[in-house]
Short mmCIF file of C-alpha atoms and ligand atoms in Angstrom, two decimals:
data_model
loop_
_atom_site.label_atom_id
_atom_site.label_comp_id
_atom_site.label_asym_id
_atom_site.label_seq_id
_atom_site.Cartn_x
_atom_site.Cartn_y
_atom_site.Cartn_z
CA UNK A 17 3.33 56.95 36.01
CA UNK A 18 2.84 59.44 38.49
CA UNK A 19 3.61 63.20 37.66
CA UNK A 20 6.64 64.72 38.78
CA UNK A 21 6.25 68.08 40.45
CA UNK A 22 8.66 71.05 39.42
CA UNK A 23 9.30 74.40 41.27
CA UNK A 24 11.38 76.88 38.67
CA UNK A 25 13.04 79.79 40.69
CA UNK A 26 13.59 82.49 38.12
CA UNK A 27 10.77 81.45 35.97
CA UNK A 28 10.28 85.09 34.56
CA UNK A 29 14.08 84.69 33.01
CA UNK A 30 15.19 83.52 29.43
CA UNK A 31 16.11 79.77 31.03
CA UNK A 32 12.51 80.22 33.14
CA UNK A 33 10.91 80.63 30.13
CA UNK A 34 12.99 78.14 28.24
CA UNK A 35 11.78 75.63 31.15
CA UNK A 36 8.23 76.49 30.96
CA UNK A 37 8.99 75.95 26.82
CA UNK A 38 10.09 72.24 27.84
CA UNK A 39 7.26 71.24 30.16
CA UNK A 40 4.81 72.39 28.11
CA UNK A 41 5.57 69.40 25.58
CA UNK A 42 5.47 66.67 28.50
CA UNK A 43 2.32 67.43 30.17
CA UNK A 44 1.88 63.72 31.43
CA UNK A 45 5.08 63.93 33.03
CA UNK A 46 5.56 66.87 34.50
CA UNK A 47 3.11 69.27 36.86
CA UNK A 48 4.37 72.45 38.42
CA UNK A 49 4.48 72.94 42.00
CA UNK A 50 5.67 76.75 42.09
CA UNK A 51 6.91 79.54 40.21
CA UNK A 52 9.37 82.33 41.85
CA UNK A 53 10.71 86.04 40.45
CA UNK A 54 11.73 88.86 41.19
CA UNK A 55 9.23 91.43 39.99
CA UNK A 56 7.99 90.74 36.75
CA UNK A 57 3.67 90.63 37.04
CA UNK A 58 2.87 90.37 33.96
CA UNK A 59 4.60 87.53 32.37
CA UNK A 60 3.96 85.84 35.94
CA UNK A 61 0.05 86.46 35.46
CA UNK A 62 0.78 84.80 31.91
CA UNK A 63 2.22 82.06 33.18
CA UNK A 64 0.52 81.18 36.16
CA UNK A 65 -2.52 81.28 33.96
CA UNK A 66 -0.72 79.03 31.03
CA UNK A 67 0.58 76.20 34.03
CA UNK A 68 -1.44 76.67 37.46
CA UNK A 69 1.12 75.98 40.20
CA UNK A 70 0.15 75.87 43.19
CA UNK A 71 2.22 78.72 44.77
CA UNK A 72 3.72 81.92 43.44
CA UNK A 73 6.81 83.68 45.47
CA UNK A 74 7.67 87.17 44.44
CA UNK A 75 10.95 88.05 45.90
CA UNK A 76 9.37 91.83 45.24
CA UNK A 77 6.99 92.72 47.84
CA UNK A 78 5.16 95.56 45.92
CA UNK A 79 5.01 92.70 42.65
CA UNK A 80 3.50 90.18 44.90
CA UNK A 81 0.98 92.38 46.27
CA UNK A 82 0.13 93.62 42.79
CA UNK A 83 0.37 89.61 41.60
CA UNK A 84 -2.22 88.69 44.46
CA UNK A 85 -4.95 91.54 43.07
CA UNK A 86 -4.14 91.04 39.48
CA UNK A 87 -4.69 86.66 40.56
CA UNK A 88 -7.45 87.15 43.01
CA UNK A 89 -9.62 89.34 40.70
CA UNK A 90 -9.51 86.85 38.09
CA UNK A 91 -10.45 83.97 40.35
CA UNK A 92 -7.44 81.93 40.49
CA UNK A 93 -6.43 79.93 43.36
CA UNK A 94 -2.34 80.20 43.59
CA UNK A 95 -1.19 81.09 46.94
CA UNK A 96 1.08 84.10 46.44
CA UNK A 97 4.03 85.09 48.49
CA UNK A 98 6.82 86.94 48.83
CA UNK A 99 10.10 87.06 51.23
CA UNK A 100 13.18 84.92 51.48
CA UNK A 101 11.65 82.12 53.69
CA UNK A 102 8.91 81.50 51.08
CA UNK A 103 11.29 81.33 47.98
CA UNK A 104 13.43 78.67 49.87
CA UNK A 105 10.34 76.72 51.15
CA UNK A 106 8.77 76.71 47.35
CA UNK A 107 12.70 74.95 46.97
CA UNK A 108 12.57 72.20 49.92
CA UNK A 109 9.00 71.68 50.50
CA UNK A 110 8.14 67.85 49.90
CA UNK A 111 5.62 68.15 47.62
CA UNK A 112 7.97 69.22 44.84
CA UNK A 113 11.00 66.48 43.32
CA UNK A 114 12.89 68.52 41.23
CA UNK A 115 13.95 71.89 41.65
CA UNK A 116 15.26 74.48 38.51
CA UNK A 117 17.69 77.00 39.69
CA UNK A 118 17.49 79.83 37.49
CA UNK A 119 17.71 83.02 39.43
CA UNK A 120 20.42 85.01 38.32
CA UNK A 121 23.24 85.74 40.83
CA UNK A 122 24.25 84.88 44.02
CA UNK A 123 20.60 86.05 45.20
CA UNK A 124 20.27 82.46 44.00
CA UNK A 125 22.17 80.98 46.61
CA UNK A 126 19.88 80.61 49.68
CA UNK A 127 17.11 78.29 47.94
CA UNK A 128 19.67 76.71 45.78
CA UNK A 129 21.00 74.99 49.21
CA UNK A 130 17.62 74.47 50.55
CA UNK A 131 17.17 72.51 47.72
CA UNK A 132 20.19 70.77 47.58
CA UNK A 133 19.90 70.24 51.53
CA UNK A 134 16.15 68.76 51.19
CA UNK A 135 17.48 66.49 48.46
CA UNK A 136 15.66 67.47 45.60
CA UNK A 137 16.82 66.70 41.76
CA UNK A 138 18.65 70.14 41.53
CA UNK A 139 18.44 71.68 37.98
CA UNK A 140 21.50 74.15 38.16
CA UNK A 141 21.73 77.34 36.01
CA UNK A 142 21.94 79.89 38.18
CA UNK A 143 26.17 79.39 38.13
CA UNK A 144 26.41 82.12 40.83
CA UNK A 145 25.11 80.09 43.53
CA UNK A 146 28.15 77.48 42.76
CA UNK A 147 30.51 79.96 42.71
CA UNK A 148 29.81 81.49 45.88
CA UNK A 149 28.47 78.48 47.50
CA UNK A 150 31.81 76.48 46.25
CA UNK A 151 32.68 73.20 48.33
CA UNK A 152 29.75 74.29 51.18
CA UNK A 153 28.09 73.71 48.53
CA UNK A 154 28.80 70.70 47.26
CA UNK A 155 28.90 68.93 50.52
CA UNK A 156 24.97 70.44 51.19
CA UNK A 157 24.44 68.32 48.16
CA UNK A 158 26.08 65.20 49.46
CA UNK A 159 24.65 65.71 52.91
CA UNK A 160 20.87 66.17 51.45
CA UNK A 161 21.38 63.14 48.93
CA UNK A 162 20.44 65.48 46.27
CA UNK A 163 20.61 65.23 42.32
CA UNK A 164 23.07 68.09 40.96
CA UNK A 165 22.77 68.11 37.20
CA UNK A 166 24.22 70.85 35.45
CA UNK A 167 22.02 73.15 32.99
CA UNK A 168 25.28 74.73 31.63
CA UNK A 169 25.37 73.83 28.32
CA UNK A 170 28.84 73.84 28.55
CA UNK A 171 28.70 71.84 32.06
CA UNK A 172 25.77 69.85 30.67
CA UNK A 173 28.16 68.71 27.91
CA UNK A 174 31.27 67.87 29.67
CA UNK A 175 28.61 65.55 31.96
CA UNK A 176 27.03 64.16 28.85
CA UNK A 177 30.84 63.26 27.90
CA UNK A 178 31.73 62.05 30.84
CA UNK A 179 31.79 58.12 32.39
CA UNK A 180 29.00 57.49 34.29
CA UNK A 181 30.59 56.68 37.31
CA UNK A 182 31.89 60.24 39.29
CA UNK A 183 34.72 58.23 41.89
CA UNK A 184 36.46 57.59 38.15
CA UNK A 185 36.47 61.02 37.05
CA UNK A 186 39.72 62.45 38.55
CA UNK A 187 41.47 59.38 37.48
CA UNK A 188 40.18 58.55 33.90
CA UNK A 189 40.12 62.11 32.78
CA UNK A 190 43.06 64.12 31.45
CA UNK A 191 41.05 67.69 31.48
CA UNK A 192 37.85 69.46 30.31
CA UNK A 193 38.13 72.19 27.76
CA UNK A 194 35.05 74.05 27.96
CA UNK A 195 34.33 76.17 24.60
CA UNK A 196 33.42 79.43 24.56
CA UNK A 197 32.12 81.65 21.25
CA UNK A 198 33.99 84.77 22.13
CA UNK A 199 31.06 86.80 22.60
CA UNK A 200 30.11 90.14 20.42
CA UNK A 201 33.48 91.18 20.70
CA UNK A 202 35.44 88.48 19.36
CA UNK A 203 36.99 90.58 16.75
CA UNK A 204 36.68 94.11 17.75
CA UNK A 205 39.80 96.17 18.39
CA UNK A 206 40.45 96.15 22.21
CA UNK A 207 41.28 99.67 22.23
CA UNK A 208 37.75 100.46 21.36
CA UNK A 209 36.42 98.54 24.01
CA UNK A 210 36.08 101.70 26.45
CA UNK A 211 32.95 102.87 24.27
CA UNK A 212 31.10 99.53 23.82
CA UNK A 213 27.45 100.53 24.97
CA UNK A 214 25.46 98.10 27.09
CA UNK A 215 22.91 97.51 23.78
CA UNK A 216 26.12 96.30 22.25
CA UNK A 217 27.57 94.10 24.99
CA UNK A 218 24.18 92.44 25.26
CA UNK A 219 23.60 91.31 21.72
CA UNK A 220 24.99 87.94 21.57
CA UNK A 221 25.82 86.39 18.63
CA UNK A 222 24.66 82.93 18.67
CA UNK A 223 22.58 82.75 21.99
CA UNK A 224 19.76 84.94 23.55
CA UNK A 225 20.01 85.33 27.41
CA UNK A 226 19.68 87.42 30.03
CA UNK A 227 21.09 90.45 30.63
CA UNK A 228 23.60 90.13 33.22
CA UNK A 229 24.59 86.73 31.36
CA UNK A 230 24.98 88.38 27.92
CA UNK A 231 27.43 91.63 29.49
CA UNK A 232 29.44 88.43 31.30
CA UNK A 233 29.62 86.52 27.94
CA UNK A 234 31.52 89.66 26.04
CA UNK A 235 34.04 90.10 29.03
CA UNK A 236 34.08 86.43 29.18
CA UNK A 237 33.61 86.59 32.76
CA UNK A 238 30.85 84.07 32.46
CA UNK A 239 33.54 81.72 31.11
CA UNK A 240 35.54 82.52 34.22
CA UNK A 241 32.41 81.87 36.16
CA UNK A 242 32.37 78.75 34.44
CA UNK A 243 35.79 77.28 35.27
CA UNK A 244 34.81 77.84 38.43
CA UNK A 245 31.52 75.82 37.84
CA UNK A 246 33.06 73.28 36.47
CA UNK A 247 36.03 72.52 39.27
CA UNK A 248 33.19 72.09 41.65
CA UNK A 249 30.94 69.98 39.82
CA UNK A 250 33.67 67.73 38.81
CA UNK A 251 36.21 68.00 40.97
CA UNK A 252 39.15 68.77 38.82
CA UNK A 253 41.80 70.73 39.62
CA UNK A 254 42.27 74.52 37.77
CA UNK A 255 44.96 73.62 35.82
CA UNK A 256 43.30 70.16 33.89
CA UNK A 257 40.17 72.98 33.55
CA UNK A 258 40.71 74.61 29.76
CA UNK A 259 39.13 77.34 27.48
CA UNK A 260 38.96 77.31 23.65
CA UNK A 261 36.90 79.94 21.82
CA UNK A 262 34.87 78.21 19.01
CA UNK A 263 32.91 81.13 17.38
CA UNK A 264 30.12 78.85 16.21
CA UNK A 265 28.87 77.40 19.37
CA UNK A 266 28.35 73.99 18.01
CA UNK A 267 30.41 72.00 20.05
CA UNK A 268 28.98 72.62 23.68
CA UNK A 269 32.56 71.24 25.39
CA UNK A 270 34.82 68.30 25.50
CA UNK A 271 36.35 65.75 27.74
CA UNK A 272 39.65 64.91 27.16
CA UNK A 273 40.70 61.39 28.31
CA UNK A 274 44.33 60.36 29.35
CA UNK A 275 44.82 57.91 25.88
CA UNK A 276 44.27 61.26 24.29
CA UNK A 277 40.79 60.65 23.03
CA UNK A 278 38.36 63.92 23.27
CA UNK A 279 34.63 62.98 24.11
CA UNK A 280 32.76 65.99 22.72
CA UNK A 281 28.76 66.90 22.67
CA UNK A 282 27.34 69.01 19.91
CA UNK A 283 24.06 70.26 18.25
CA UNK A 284 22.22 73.35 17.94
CA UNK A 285 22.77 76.48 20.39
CA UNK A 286 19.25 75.81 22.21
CA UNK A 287 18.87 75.92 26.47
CA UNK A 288 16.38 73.57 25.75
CA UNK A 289 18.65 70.52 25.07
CA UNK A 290 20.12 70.70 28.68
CA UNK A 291 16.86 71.86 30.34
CA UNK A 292 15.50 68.50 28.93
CA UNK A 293 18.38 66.60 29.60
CA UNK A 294 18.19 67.68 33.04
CA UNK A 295 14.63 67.07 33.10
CA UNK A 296 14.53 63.57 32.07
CA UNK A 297 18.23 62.12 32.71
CA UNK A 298 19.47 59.45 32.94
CA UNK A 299 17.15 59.28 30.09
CA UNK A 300 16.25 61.69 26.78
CA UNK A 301 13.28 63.58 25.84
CA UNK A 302 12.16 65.64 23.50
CA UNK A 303 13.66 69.14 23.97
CA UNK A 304 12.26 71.09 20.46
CA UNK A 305 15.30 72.35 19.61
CA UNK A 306 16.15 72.26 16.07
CA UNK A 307 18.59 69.00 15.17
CA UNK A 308 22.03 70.01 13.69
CA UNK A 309 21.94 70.15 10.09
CA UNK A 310 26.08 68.86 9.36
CA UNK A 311 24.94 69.49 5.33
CA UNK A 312 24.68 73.41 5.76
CA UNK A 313 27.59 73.50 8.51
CA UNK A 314 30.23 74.73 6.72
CA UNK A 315 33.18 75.13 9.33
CA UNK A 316 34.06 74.83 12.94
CA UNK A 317 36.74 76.67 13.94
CA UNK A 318 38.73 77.28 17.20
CA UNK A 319 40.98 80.01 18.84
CA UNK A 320 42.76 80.81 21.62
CA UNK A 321 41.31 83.40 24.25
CA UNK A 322 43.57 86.60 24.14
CA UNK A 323 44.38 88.15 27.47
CA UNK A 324 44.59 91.52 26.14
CA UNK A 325 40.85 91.35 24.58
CA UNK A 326 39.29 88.85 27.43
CA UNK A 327 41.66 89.81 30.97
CA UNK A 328 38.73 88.94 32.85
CA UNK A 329 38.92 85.20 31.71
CA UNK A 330 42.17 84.49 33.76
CA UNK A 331 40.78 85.61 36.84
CA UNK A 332 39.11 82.14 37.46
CA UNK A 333 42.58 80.24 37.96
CA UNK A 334 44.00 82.88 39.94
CA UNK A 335 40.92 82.63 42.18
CA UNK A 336 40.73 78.80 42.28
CA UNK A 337 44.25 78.81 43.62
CA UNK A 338 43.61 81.69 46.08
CA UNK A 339 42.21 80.50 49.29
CA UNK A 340 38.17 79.51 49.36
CA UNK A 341 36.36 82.75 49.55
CA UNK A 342 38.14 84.28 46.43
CA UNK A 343 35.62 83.40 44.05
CA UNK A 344 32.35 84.98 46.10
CA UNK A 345 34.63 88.13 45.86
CA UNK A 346 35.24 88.28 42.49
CA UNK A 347 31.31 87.03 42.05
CA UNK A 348 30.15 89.80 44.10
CA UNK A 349 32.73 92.24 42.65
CA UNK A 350 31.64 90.98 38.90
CA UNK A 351 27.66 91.56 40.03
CA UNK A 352 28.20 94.76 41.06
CA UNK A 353 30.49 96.02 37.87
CA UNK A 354 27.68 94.39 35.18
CA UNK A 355 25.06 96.42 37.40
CA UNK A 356 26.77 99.42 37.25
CA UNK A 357 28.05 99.61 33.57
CA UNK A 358 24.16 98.18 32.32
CA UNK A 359 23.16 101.58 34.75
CA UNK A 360 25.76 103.37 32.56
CA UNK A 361 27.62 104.30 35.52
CA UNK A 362 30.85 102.71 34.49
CA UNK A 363 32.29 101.97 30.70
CA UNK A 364 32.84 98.35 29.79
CA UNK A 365 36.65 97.81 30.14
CA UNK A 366 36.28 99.54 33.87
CA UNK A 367 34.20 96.28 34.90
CA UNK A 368 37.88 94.42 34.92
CA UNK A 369 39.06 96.92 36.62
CA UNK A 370 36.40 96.68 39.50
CA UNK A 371 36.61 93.24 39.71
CA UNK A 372 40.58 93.09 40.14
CA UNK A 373 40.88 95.92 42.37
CA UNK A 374 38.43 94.21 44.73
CA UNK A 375 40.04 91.02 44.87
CA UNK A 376 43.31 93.23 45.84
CA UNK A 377 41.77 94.99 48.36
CA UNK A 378 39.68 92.20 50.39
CA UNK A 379 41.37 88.60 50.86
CA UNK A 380 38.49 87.24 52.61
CA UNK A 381 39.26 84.38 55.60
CA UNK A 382 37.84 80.96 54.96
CA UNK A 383 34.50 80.80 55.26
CA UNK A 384 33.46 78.33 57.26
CA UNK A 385 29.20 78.22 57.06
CA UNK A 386 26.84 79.43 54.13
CA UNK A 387 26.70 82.74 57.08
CA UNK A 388 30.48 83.22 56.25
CA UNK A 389 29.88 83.07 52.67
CA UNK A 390 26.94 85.54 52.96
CA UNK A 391 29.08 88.13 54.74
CA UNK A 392 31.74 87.72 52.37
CA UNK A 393 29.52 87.94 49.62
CA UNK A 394 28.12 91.40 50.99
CA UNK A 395 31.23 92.43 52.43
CA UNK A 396 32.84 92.10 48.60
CA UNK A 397 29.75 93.95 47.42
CA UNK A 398 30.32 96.78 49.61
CA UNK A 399 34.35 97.40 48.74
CA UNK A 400 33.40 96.98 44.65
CA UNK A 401 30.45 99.59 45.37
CA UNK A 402 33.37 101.98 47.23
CA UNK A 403 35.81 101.04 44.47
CA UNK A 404 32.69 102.67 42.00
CA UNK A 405 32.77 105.81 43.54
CA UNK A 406 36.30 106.13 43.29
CA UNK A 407 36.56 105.68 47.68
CA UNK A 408 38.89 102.81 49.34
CA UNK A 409 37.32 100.43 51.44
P1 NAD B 8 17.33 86.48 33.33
O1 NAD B 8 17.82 87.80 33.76
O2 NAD B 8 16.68 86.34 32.01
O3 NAD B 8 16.32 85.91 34.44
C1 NAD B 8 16.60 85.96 35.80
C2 NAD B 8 15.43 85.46 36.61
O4 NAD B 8 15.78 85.57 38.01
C3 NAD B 8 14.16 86.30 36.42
O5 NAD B 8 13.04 85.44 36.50
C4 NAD B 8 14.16 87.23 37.64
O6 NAD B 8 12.87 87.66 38.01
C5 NAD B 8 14.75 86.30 38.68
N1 NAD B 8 15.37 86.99 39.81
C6 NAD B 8 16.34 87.94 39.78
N2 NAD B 8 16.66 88.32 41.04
C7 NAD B 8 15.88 87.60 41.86
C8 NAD B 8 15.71 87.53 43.27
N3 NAD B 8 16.43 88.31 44.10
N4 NAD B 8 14.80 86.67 43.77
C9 NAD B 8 14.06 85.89 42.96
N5 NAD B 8 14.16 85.91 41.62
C10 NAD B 8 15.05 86.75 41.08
O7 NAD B 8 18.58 85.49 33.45
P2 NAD B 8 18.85 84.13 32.64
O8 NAD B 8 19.56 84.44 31.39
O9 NAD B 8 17.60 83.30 32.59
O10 NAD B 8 19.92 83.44 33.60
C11 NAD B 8 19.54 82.84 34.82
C12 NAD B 8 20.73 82.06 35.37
O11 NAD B 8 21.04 81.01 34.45
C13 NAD B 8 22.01 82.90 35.49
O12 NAD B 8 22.73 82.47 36.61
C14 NAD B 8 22.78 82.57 34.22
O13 NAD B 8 24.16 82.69 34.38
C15 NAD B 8 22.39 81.11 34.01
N6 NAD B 8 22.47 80.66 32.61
C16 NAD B 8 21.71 81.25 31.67
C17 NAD B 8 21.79 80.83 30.35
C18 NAD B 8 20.92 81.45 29.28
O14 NAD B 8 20.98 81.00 28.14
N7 NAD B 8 20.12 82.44 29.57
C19 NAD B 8 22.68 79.82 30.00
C20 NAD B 8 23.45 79.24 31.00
C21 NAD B 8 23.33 79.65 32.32
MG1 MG B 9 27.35 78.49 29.59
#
């Protein structure tokens, strides 16, 4: 069996990593084609050294410079570049088959659609780039004839629950209810929220991410972010799209059939089980997560998200139903908010208050093109960046 060639974009990240973690156990099947970051050298130089890809894109100009010495000095052969073009061509070029998305945000976007567009087996983390990209999205997928497969765990397990056949989903399936563990700040009093510190917001209880991720996760904006995920993956409409808050992040999410039946997928919280999934589907590999031990689990319990604690939550169904456009505001406005409260520019409850008072200001027109969604997407950064320094836009 030939090898199959991977490009990772984001490969510096915690689901980079977590990739690298899985193809490292299936060298026969797997060889990587490219690696792409922003600007961290020195885990790059670690991992170019650990896997050898064939080309490195910095998306940092000074890193890739610096990457190039640091490579070049110790007599290794990756080609190393940096700019937008490059990071899409590492995405479509034809000497790669499957393509990891797992740049966070909607800088994500661009070579997420060249590699849905060149038809690659598409390896979707980066959420973002569905969000913003929406149904010009989807239909880049179509038109390429390329492989989406969800790296969600949440998204991964609503697929792994679902029938095989997509044209039967709309039909055969009452709703999804995607879980959710309610983040750090599942029990704190909401009127204390206003002095939560970024270390606090970041420390997740049961999963260890990214940063941007991890301030998303206590809001619950990520979960928001992941209705939205999940209407266009699976075409269901907002309303038969559900949230439950199960603290212990066991079960990754259910499918709930019309004879009432719930399909569920469960085991340990580890990226690796859908990175592998991803990897190998239709069928299984090793993943070297831990298996669920049901002899130590003692309970599984489930609650209802409270729009006091969580407001940012119900922003996903009021921008599904808004016209298309809506949810690359409230991803650009959400972007910018994280940014500025991790810079300690903002306090945590004022990154709701961002993100609503952009989607009041700016009702973006339809976009059209993936050039209508990047002006939107910019357009919605600039009014949440005005909205920061207290100025209309
Ligand atoms: P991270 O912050 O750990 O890593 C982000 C990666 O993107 C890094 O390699 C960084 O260098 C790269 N990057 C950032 N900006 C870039 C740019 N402009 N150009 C090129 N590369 C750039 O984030 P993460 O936790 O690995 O999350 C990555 C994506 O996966 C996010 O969209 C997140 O929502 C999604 N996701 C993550 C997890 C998780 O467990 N970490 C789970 C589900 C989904
Ligand atoms: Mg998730």
């Amino acid at each position: 069996m030939s090898k199959q060639a991977v490009t990772i974009l984001g490969s510096t990240g915690s689901i980079g990593k977590s990739t690298l973690d899985v193809l490292a156990r299936h060298p026969e099947r797997f060889e990587l084609f490219a690696l792409a970051a922003h600007s961290n050298v020195d885990e790059m130089v670690r991992q170019v050294e650990q896997f050898s890809p064939r080309r490195v894109v910095m998306s940092d100009v000074a890193a890739a410079s610096r990457l190039a010495k640091i490579l070049k000095e110790k007599g290794g052969s990756a080609l190393v570049e940096s700019g937008q073009s490059a990071m899409e061509n590492i995405a479509s070029d034809a000497q790669t088959e499957i393509v990891m998305a797992a740049i966070v945000g909607a800088a994500g976007l661009a070579p997420s659609l060249a590699a849905a567009k060149s038809g690659k087996r598409l390896l979707l983390a980066n959420k973002e780039a569905l969000v913003v990209g929406g149904s010009l999205f989807m239909a880049a997928v179509k038109a390429g004839g390329a492989t989406l497969l969800p790296i969600d765990s949440e998204h991964s397990a609503v697929f792994q629950s679902l029938p095989e056949d997509p044209t039967t989903w709309l039909q055969r399936v009452e709703k999804i209810i995607l879980t959710a563990s309610g983040g750090p700040f599942r029990t704190r009093d909401p009127s204390t929220l206003a002095s939560v510190t970024p270390e606090q917001a970041v420390a997740h209880p049961n999963w260890s991410m990214g940063r941007k991720i991890s301030v998303d996760s206590a809001t619950m904006m990520n979960k928001a972010l992941e209705v939205i995920e999940a209407h266009y993956l699976f075409g269901l409409p907002p309303e038969r799209i559900e949230v439950v808050i199960h603290p212990q992040s066991i079960i990754h999410s259910m499918v709930q059939y019309h004879d009432r039946s719930v399909v569920a997928q469960l085991g340990t919280p580890d990226m690796r089980v859908p990175i592998a999934y991803g990897l190998s589907w239709p069928k299984r590999m090793a993943s070297g997560a831990q298996a669920l031990d049901f002899s130590t689990l003692t309970a599984m319990s489930f609650e209802k998200p409270d729009p006091a604690r969580f407001p940012g939550l119900f922003l996903a169904w009021d921008a599904l139903r808004a016209p298309e456009g809506t949810c690359a505001v409230l991803n650009a406005a959400n972007e910018i908010a994280v940014a500025a409260f991790l810079d300690r520019q903002i306090r945590f409850d004022q990154i709701h208050q961002v993100n609503t008072e952009t989607l009041a200001r700016y009702a973006p027109s339809k976009p059209q093109t993936v050039a209508d969604l990047l002006a939107i997407d910019a357009q919605a950064r600039q009014c949440a960046a005005g909205i920061l320094k207290g100025l209309s836009c």
